Coordinates of C-alpha atoms in Angstrom, one line a residue:
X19 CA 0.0 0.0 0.0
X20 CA 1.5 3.6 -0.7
X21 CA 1.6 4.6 2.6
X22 CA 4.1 7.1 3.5
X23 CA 6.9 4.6 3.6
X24 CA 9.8 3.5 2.0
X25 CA 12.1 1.3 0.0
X26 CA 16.0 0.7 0.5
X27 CA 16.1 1.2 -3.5
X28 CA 15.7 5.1 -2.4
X29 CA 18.8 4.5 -0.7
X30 CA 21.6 3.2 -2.5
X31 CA 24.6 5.8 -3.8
X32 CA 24.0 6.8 -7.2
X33 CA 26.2 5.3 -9.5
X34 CA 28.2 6.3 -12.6
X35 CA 26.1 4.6 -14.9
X36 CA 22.3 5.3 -13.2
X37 CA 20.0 4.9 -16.4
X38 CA 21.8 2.1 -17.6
X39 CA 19.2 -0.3 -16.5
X40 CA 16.7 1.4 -18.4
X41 CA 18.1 0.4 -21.5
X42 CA 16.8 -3.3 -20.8
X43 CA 13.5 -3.5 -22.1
X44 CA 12.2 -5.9 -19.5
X45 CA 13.5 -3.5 -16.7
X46 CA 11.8 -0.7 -18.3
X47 CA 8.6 -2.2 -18.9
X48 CA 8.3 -3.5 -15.1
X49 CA 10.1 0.2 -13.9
X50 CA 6.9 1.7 -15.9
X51 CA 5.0 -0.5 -14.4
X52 CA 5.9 0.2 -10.9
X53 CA 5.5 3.5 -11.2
X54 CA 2.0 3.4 -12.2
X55 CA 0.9 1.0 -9.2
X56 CA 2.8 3.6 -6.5
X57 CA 0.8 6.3 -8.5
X58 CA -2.6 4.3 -8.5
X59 CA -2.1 3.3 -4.9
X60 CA -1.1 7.2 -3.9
X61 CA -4.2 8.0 -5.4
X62 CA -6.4 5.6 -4.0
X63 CA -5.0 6.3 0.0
X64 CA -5.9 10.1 -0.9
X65 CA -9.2 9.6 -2.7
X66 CA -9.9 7.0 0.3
X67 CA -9.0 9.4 3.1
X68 CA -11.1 12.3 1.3
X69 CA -14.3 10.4 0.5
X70 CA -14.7 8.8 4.0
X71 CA -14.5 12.4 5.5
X72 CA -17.8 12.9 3.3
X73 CA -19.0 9.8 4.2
X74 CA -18.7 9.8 7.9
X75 CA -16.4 12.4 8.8
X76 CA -15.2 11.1 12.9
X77 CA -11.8 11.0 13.2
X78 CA -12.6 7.3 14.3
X79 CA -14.1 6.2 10.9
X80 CA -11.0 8.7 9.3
X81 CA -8.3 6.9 11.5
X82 CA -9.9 3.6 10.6
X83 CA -8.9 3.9 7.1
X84 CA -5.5 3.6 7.6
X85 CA -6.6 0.9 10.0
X86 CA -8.2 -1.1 7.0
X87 CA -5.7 -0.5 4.2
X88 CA -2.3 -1.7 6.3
X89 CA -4.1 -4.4 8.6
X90 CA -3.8 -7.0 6.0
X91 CA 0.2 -6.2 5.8
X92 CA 0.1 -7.2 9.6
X93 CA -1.8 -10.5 8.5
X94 CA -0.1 -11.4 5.2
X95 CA 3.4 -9.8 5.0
X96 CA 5.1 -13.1 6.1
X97 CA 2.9 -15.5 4.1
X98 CA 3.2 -13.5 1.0
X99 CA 7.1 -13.0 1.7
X100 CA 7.2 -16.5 1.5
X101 CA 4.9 -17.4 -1.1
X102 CA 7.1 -15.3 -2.9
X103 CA 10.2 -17.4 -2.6
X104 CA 8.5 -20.3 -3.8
X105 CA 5.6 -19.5 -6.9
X106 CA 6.4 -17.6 -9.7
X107 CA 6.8 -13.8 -9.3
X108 CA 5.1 -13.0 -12.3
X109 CA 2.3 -15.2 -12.0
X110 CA 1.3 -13.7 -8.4
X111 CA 1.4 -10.1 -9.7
X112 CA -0.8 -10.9 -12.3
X113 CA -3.7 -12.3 -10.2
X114 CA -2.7 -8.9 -8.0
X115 CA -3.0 -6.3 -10.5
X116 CA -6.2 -8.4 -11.9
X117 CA -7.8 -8.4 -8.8
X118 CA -6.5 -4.6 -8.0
X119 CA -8.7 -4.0 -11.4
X120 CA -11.4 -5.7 -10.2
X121 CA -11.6 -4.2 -6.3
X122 CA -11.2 -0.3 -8.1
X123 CA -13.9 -0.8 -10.9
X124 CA -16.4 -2.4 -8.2
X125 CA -15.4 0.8 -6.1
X126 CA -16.3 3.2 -9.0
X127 CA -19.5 1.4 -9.7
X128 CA -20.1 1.8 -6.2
X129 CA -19.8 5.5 -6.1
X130 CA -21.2 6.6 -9.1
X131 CA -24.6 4.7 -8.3
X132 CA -24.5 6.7 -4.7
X133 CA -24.6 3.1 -3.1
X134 CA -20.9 3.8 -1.3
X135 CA -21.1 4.2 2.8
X136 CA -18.2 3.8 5.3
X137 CA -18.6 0.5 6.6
X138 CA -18.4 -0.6 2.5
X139 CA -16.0 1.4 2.2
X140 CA -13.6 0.2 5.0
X141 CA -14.4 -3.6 3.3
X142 CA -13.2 -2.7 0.1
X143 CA -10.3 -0.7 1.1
X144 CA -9.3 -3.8 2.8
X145 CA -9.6 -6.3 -0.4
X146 CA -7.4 -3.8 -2.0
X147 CA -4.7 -3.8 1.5
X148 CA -4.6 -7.9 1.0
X149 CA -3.7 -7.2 -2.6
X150 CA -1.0 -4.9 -2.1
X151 CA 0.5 -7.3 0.9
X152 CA 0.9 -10.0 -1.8
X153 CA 2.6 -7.7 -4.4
X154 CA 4.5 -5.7 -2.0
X155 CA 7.2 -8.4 -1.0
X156 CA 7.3 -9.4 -5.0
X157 CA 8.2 -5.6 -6.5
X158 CA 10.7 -5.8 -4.2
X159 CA 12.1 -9.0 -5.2
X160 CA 12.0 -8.8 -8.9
X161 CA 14.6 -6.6 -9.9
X162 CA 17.5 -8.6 -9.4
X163 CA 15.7 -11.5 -11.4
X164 CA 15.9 -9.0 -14.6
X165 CA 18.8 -7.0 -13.8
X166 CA 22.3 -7.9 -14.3
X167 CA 24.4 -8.1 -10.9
X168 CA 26.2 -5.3 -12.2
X169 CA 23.8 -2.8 -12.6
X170 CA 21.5 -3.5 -9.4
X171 CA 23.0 -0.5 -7.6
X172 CA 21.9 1.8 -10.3
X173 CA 18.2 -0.2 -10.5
X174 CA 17.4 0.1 -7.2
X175 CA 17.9 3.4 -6.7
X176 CA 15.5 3.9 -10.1
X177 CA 13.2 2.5 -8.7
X178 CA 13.3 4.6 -5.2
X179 CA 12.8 7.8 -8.0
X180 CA 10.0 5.8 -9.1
X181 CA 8.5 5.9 -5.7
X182 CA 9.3 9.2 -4.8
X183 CA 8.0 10.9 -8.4
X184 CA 4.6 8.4 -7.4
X185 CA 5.0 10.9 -4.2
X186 CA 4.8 13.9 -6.1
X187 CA 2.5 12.6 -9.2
X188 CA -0.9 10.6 -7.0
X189 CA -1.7 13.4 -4.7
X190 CA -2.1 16.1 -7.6
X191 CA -3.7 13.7 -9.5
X192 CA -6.2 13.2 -6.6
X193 CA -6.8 16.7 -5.7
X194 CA -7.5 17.6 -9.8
X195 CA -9.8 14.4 -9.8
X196 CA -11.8 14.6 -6.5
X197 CA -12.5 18.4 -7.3
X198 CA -14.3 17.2 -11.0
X199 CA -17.9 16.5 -11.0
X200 CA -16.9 12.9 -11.2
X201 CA -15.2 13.1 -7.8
X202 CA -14.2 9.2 -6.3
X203 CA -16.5 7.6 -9.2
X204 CA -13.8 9.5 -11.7
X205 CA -11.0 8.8 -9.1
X206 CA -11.3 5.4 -8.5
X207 CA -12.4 4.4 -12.4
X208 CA -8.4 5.8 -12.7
X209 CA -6.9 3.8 -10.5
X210 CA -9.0 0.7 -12.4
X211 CA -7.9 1.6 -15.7
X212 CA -4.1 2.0 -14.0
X213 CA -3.9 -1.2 -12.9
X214 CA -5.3 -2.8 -15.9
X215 CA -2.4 -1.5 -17.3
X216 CA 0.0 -2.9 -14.9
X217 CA -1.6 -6.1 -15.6
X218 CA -1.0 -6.1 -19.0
X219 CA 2.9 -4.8 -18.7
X220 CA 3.2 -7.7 -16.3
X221 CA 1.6 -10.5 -18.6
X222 CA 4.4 -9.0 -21.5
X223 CA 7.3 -10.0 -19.0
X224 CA 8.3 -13.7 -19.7
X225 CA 10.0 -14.9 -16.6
X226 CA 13.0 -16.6 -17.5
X227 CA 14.4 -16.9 -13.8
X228 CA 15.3 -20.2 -12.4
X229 CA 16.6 -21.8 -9.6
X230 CA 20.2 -22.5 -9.2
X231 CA 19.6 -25.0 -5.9
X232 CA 19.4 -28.8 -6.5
X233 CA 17.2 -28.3 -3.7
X234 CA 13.4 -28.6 -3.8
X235 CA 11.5 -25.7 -3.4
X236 CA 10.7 -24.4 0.2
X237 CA 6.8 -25.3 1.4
X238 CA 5.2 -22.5 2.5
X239 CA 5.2 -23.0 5.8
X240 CA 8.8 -24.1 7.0
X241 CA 9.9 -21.1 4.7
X242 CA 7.6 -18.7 7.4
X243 CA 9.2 -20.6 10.3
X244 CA 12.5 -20.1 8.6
X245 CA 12.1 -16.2 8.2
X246 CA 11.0 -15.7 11.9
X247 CA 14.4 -18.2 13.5
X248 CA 16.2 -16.1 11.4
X249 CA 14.9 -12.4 12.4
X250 CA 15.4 -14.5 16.4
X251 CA 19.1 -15.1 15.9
X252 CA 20.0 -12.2 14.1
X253 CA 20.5 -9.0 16.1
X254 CA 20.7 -6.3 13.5
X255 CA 17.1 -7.2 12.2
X256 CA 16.1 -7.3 15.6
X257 CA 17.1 -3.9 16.6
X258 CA 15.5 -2.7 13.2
X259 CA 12.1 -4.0 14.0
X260 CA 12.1 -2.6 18.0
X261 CA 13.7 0.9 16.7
X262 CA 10.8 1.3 13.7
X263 CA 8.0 0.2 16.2
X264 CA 8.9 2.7 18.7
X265 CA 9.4 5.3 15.5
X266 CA 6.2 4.6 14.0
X267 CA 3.6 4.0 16.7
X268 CA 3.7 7.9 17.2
X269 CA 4.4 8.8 13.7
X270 CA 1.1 7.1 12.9
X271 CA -0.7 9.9 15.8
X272 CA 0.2 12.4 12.4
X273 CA -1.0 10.7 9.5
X274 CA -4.0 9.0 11.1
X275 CA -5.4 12.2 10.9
X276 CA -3.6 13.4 8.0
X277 CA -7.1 14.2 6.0
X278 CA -8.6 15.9 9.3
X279 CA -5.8 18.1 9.6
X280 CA -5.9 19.2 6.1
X281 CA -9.8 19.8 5.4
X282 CA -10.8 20.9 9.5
X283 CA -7.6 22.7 10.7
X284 CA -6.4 24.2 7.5
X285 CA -9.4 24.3 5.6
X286 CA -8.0 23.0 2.4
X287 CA -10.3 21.8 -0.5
X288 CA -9.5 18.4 -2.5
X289 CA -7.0 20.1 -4.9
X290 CA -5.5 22.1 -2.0
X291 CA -5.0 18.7 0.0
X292 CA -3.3 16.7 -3.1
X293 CA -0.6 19.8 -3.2
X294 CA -0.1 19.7 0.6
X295 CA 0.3 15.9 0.3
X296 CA 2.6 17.0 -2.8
X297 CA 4.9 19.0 -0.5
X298 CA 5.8 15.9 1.7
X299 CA 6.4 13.7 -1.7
X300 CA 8.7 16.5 -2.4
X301 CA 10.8 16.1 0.7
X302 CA 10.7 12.6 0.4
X303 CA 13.0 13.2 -3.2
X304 CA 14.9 16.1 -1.3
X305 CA 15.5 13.7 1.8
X306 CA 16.5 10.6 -0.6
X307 CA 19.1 12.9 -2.3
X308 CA 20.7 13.8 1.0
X309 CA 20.6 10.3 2.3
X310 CA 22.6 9.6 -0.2
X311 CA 25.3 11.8 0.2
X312 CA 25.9 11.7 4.2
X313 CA 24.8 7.9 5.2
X314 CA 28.5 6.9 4.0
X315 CA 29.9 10.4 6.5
X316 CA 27.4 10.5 9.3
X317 CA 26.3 7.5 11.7
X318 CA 22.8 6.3 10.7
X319 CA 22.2 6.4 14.6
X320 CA 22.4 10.3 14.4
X321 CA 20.8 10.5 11.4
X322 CA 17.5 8.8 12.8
X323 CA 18.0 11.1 16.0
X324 CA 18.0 14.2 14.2
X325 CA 15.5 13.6 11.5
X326 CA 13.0 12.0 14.3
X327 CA 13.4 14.9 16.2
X328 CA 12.8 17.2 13.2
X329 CA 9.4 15.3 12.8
X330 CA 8.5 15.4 16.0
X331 CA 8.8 19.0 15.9
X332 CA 6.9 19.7 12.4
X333 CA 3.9 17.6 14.3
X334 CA 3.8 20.6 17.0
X335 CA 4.4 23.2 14.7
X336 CA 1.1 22.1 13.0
X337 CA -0.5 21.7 16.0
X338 CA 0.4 24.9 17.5
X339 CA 0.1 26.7 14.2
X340 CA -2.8 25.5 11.7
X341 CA -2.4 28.1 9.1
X342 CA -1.2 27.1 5.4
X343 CA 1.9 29.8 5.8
X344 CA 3.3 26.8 8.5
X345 CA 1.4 23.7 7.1
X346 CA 2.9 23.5 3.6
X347 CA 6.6 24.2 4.6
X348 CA 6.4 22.1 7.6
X349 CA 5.1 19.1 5.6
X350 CA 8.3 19.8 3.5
X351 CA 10.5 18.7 6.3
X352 CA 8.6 16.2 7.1
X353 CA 8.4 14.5 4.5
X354 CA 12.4 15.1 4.3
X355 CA 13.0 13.8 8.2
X356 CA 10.1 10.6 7.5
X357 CA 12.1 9.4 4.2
X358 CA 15.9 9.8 6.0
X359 CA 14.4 7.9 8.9
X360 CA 12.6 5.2 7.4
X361 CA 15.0 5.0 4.8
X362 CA 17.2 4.5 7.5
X363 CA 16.1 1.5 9.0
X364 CA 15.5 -0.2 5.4
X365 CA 18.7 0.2 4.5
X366 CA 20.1 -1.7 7.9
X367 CA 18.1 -4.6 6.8
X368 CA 18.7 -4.7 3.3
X369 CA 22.4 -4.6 4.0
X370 CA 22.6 -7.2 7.1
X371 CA 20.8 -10.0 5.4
X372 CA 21.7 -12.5 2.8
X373 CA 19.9 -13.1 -0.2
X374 CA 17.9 -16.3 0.8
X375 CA 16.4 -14.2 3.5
X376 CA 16.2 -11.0 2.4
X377 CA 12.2 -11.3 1.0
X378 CA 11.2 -12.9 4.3
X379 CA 13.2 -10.1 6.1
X380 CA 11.5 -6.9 4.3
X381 CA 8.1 -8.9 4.6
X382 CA 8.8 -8.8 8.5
X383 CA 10.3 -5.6 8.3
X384 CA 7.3 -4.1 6.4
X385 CA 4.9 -6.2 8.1
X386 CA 5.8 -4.4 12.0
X387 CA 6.0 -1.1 10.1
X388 CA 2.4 -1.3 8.5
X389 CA 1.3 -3.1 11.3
X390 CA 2.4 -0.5 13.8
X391 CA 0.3 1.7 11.8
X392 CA -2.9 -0.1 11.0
X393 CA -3.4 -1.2 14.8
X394 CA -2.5 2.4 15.9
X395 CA -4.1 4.7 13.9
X396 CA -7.6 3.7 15.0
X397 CA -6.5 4.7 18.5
X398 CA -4.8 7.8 17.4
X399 CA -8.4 9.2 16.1
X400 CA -9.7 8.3 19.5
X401 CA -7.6 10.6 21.1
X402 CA -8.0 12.8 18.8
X403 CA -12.0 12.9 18.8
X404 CA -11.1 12.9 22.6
X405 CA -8.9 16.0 22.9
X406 CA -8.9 17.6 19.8
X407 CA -6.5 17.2 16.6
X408 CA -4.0 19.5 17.9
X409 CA -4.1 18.1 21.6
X410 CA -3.2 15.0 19.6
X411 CA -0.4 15.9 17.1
X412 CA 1.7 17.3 21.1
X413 CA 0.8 14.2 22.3
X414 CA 2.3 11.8 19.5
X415 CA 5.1 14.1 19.3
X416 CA 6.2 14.2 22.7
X417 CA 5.9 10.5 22.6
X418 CA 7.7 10.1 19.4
X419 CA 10.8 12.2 21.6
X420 CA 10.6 9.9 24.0
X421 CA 10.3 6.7 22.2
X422 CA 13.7 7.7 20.7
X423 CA 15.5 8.5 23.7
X424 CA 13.8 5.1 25.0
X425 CA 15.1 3.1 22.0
X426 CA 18.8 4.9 21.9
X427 CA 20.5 1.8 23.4
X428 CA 20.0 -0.3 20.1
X429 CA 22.2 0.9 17.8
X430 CA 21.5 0.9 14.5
X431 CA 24.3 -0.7 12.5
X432 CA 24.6 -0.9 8.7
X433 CA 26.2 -4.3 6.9
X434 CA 29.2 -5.0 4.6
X435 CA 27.3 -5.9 1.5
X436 CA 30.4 -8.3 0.3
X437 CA 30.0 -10.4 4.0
X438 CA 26.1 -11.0 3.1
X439 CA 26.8 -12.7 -0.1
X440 CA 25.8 -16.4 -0.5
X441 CA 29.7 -18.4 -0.4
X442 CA 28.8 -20.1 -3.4
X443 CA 27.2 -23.7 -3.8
X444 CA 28.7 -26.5 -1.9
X445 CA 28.8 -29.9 -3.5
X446 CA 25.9 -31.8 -2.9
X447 CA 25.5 -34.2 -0.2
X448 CA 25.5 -38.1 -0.9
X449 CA 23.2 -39.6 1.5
X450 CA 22.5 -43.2 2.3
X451 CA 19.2 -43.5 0.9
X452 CA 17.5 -46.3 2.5
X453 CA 16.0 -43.8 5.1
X454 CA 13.2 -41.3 4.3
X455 CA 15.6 -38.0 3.6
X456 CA 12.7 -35.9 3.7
X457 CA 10.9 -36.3 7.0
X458 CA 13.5 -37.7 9.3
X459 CA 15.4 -35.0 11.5
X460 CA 18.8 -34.9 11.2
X461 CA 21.8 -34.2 13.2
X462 CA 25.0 -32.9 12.3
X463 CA 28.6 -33.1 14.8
X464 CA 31.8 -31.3 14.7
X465 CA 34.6 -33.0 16.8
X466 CA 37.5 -30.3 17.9
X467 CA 41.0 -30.5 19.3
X468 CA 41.4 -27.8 21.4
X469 CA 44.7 -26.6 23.1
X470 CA 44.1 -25.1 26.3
X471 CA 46.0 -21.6 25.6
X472 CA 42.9 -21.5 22.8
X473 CA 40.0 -22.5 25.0
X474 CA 38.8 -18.8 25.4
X475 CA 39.1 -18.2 21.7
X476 CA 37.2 -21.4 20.9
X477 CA 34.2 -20.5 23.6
X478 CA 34.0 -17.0 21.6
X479 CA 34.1 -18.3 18.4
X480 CA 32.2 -21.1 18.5
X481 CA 29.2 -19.4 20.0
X482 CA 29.4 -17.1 17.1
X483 CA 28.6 -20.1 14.9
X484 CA 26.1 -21.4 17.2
X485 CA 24.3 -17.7 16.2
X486 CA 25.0 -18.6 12.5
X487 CA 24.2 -22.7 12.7
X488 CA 20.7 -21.3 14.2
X489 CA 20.3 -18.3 12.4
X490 CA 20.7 -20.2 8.7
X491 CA 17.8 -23.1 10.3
X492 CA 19.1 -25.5 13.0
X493 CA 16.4 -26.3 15.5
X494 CA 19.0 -27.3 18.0
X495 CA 22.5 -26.8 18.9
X496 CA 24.9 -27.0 21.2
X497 CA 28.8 -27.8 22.2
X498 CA 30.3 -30.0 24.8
X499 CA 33.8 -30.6 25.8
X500 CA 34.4 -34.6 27.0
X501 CA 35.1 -35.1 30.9
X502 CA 37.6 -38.0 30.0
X503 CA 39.8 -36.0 27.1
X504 CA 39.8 -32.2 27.9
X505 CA 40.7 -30.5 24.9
X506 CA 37.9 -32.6 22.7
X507 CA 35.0 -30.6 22.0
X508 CA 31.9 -31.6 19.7
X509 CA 29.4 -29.3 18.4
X510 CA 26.0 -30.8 17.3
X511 CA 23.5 -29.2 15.9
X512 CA 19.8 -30.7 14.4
X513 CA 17.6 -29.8 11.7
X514 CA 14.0 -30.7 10.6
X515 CA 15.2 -33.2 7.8
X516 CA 18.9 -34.0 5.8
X517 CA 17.3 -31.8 3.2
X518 CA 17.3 -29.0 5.8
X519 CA 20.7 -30.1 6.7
X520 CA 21.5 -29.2 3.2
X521 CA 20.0 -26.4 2.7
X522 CA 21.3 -25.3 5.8
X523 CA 25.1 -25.3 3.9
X524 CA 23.7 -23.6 0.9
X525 CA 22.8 -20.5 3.0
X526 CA 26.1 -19.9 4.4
X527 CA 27.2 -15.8 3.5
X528 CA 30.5 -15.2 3.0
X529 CA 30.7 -13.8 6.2
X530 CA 29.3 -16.7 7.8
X531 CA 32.3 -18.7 6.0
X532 CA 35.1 -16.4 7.7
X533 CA 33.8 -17.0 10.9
X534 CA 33.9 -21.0 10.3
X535 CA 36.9 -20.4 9.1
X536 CA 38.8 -19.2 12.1
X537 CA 36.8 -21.6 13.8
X538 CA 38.4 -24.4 12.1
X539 CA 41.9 -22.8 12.2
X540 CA 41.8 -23.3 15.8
X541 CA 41.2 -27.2 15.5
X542 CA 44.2 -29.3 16.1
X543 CA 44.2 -31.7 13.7
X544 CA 47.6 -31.8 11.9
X545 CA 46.0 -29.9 8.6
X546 CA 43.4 -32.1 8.5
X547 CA 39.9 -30.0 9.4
X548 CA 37.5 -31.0 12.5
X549 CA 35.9 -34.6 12.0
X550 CA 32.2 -34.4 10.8
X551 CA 29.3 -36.6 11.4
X552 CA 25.9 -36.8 9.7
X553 CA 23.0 -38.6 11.3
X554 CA 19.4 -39.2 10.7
X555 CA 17.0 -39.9 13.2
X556 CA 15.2 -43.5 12.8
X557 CA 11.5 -42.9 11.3
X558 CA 9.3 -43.6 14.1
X559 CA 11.3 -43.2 17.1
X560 CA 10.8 -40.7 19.3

């Protein structure tokens, strides 16, 4: 959903060759594409937000918009993540788009027969939410499928401009729209017509992209399971996801009431509103270009700081100040300070997970980002029909102040994108067949030598790979030394099935492989590296 939000693509340095990607037709095509969905779905939040403050105009029913178009992120961003790993990218966004079509053509029907009220209105806008959660984690995805490795710097910071000029384009395109005599019937016949186009610019692309594993495909479920161990072992995505829920939950006490602000406080009409919602779009770009320039000289932990406190302080300046002479500069910044912030956190995850992961990461990323919002907003337009709009905005900016100064302990820290790369593919396994590979756990042991003078770099080491061996899908692990020869240590770890065990070897990063490296160095073994065993479990015993 084009919520105010954003994409690591918005952060990567710009490179000498930027519009080289768009001489690839395919790239082109879906970069078109892209664009006109981020427009669309701009234009739908906006013509959403405006028609339900006709339609039953309580900051409640307002707040509850945003409620119903990011809930099903909450609900889906982890399924859909890993759906995405598994069925074919192109053949999920076009049942997405087609159903996109459909949601936005029984919307204008809707409207122009007068049949529209807010409870119908909530329902639909949360078809369309479920239909963005599925496409969300794929747009994300698809560019290195159709992009060479070389020139995926340049294509995902196109496609951030993509998302920014969608920014800029969707709310004027609103405001002109909603102030026609067609109004949302107009508006929302648009955003139909929109994604029919999509639709068709997807069913052109001939996905070509195939799996390099020898591996069977992931099932849907142990691929969830295997996104959520990995965000428990890793402590870089973990940090992420408690710094953006602290950030958002009071960001949300702004743009829950976005519309009320604009058409009660500041007296804006439809066209008036787009622009406003223009001006944060345009310090979006503005806050993109500068992200780019300082993340590499200034510690993304300051940058958040600053730009949070920057928000925090537009909030209050709206609150305190609800003329247009403040509202339109003020949204400016904000928009500048919400894109360096956000883009802030996105980029921490997109450069501290590996590949295998890194769908299942952003879908858990995006999922307690939206999520934050859709859960919060609704009570953000309680305390706003409680206290007043501008009681509120103080409120969620204090609150956003102190969440930050709450949250300061976990730093931010941003990856080497060399260390996150997949080693390469191992050989392939030859297992005894005469058990059942598939369904039988297995176990894997590591037998050390140890000299004593190396004990305490062993302990630190090896519990480093104990983070990796769980992180990359070990269900257990765990090292012991033996009573009867100190200096003999065995690692064991087990996984779900030797196909896990497997995979398990295919995920390893090339940072991962350094670590197991020293590891190994320390083993005793006269050249020869630490002894391995490989077990299965016999099928039926507990």
């Amino acid at each position: 959903m084009a919520s105010p939000s954003t994409t690591a693509a918005e952060l990567v340095t710009v490179a000498p060759t930027l519009w080289t990607p768009l001489s690839l037709p395919i790239f082109r095509l879906l970069w078109i594409a892209m664009l006109t969905e981020n427009v669309c779905s701009w234009l739908l939040d906006m013509t959403n937000g405006w028609l339900m403050t006709s339609l039953s105009p309580s900051p409640l029913m307002v707040s509850l918009v945003q409620t119903a178009s990011l809930l099903p992120i909450l609900l889906l961003a982890l399924p859909s993540g890993a759906v995405t790993d598994i069925v074919s990218r192109r053949t999920i966004l076009l049942w997405v788009e087609g159903a996109l079509a459909v949601f936005n053509g029984v919307l204008a029907l809707l409207a122009y027969l007068d049949l529209l009220s807010g409870p119908v209105l909530l329902v639909l806008i949360f078809a369309n939410g479920v239909a963005f959660a599925f496409g969300m984690p794929v747009w994300q995805a698809v560019t290195a499928e159709v992009v060479p490795a070389a020139q995926l710097s340049s294509a995902f910071l196109l496609n951030g401009i993509a998302v920014n000029i969608a920014r800029g384009i969707g709310p004027v395109l609103a405001g002109v729209l909603l102030a026609t005599a067609g109004g949302p019937t107009l508006a929302f016949a648009v955003n139909c017509a929109g994604f029919l186009f999509v639709w068709f610019a997807v069913r052109h692309w001939r996905s070509t992209a195939e799996s390099e594993s020898h591996l069977p495909p992931e099932r849907v479920l142990s691929a969830i399971v295997a996104g959520l161990r990995y965000t428990r072992f890793d402590t870089n995505l973990r940090t992420v996801l408690l710094r953006v829920t602290a950030f958002v939950f009071f960001a949300t006490g702004f743009w829950a009431v976005a519309p009320l602000i604009g058409r009660g406080l500041i007296k804006l009409d439809a066209l008036g509103y787009g622009l406003w919602m223009t001006t944060f779009g345009l310090g979006a770009i503005l806050g993109g270009y500068l992200m780019s320039r300082v993340v590499a000289l200034v510690n993304i932990n300051i940058i958040v700081a600053l730009n949070t406190v920057m928000m925090a302080g537009g909030m209050i300046a709206i609150g305190l100040f609800p003329v247009r002479a403040v509202a339109f500069p003020v949204m400016f910044v904000v928009g500048m300070a919400w894109m360096m912030t956000l883009g802030s956190f996105v980029m921490t995850v997109q450069t501290n997970v590996p590949s295998w992961v890194r769908g299942r990461a952003v879908a858990i990323y995006f999922m307690a980002f939206q999520g934050v919002i859709a859960l919060s907003a609704a009570m953000w337009g309680l305390v706003a029909q409680r206290f007043g709009l501008a009681t509120e905005l103080i409120i969620a900016a204090s609150g956003l102040v102190a969440a930050l100064a709450a949250t300061a302990w976990w730093k931010l820290s941003l990856g080497e994108s060399t260390g996150n790369v997949l080693y390469g593919q191992f050989p392939a396994l030859e297992l005894t067949p005469t058990l059942d590979a598939t369904q039988t756990a297995a176990m894997v042991t590591f037998e050390y030598r140890i000299q004593e003078s190396d004990r305490a770099a062993f302990l630190d080491l090896v519990d480093q790979v104990g983070v990796v061996r769980q992180r990359n899908g070990a269900t257990q692990w765990g090292v012991f030394e033996d009573l009867d020869q100190p200096g003999r240590w065995v690692e064991t770890f087990v996984v779900d099935s030797s196909t896990e065990m497997e995979r398990i070897r295919q995920r390893t990063t090339a940072a991962d492989y350094t670590i197991l490296q020293r590891l190994y160095a320390l083993h005793q073994g006269a050249g020869n590296p630490p002894l391995i065993g490989r077990f299965l479990a016999a099928p039926g015993v507990s």
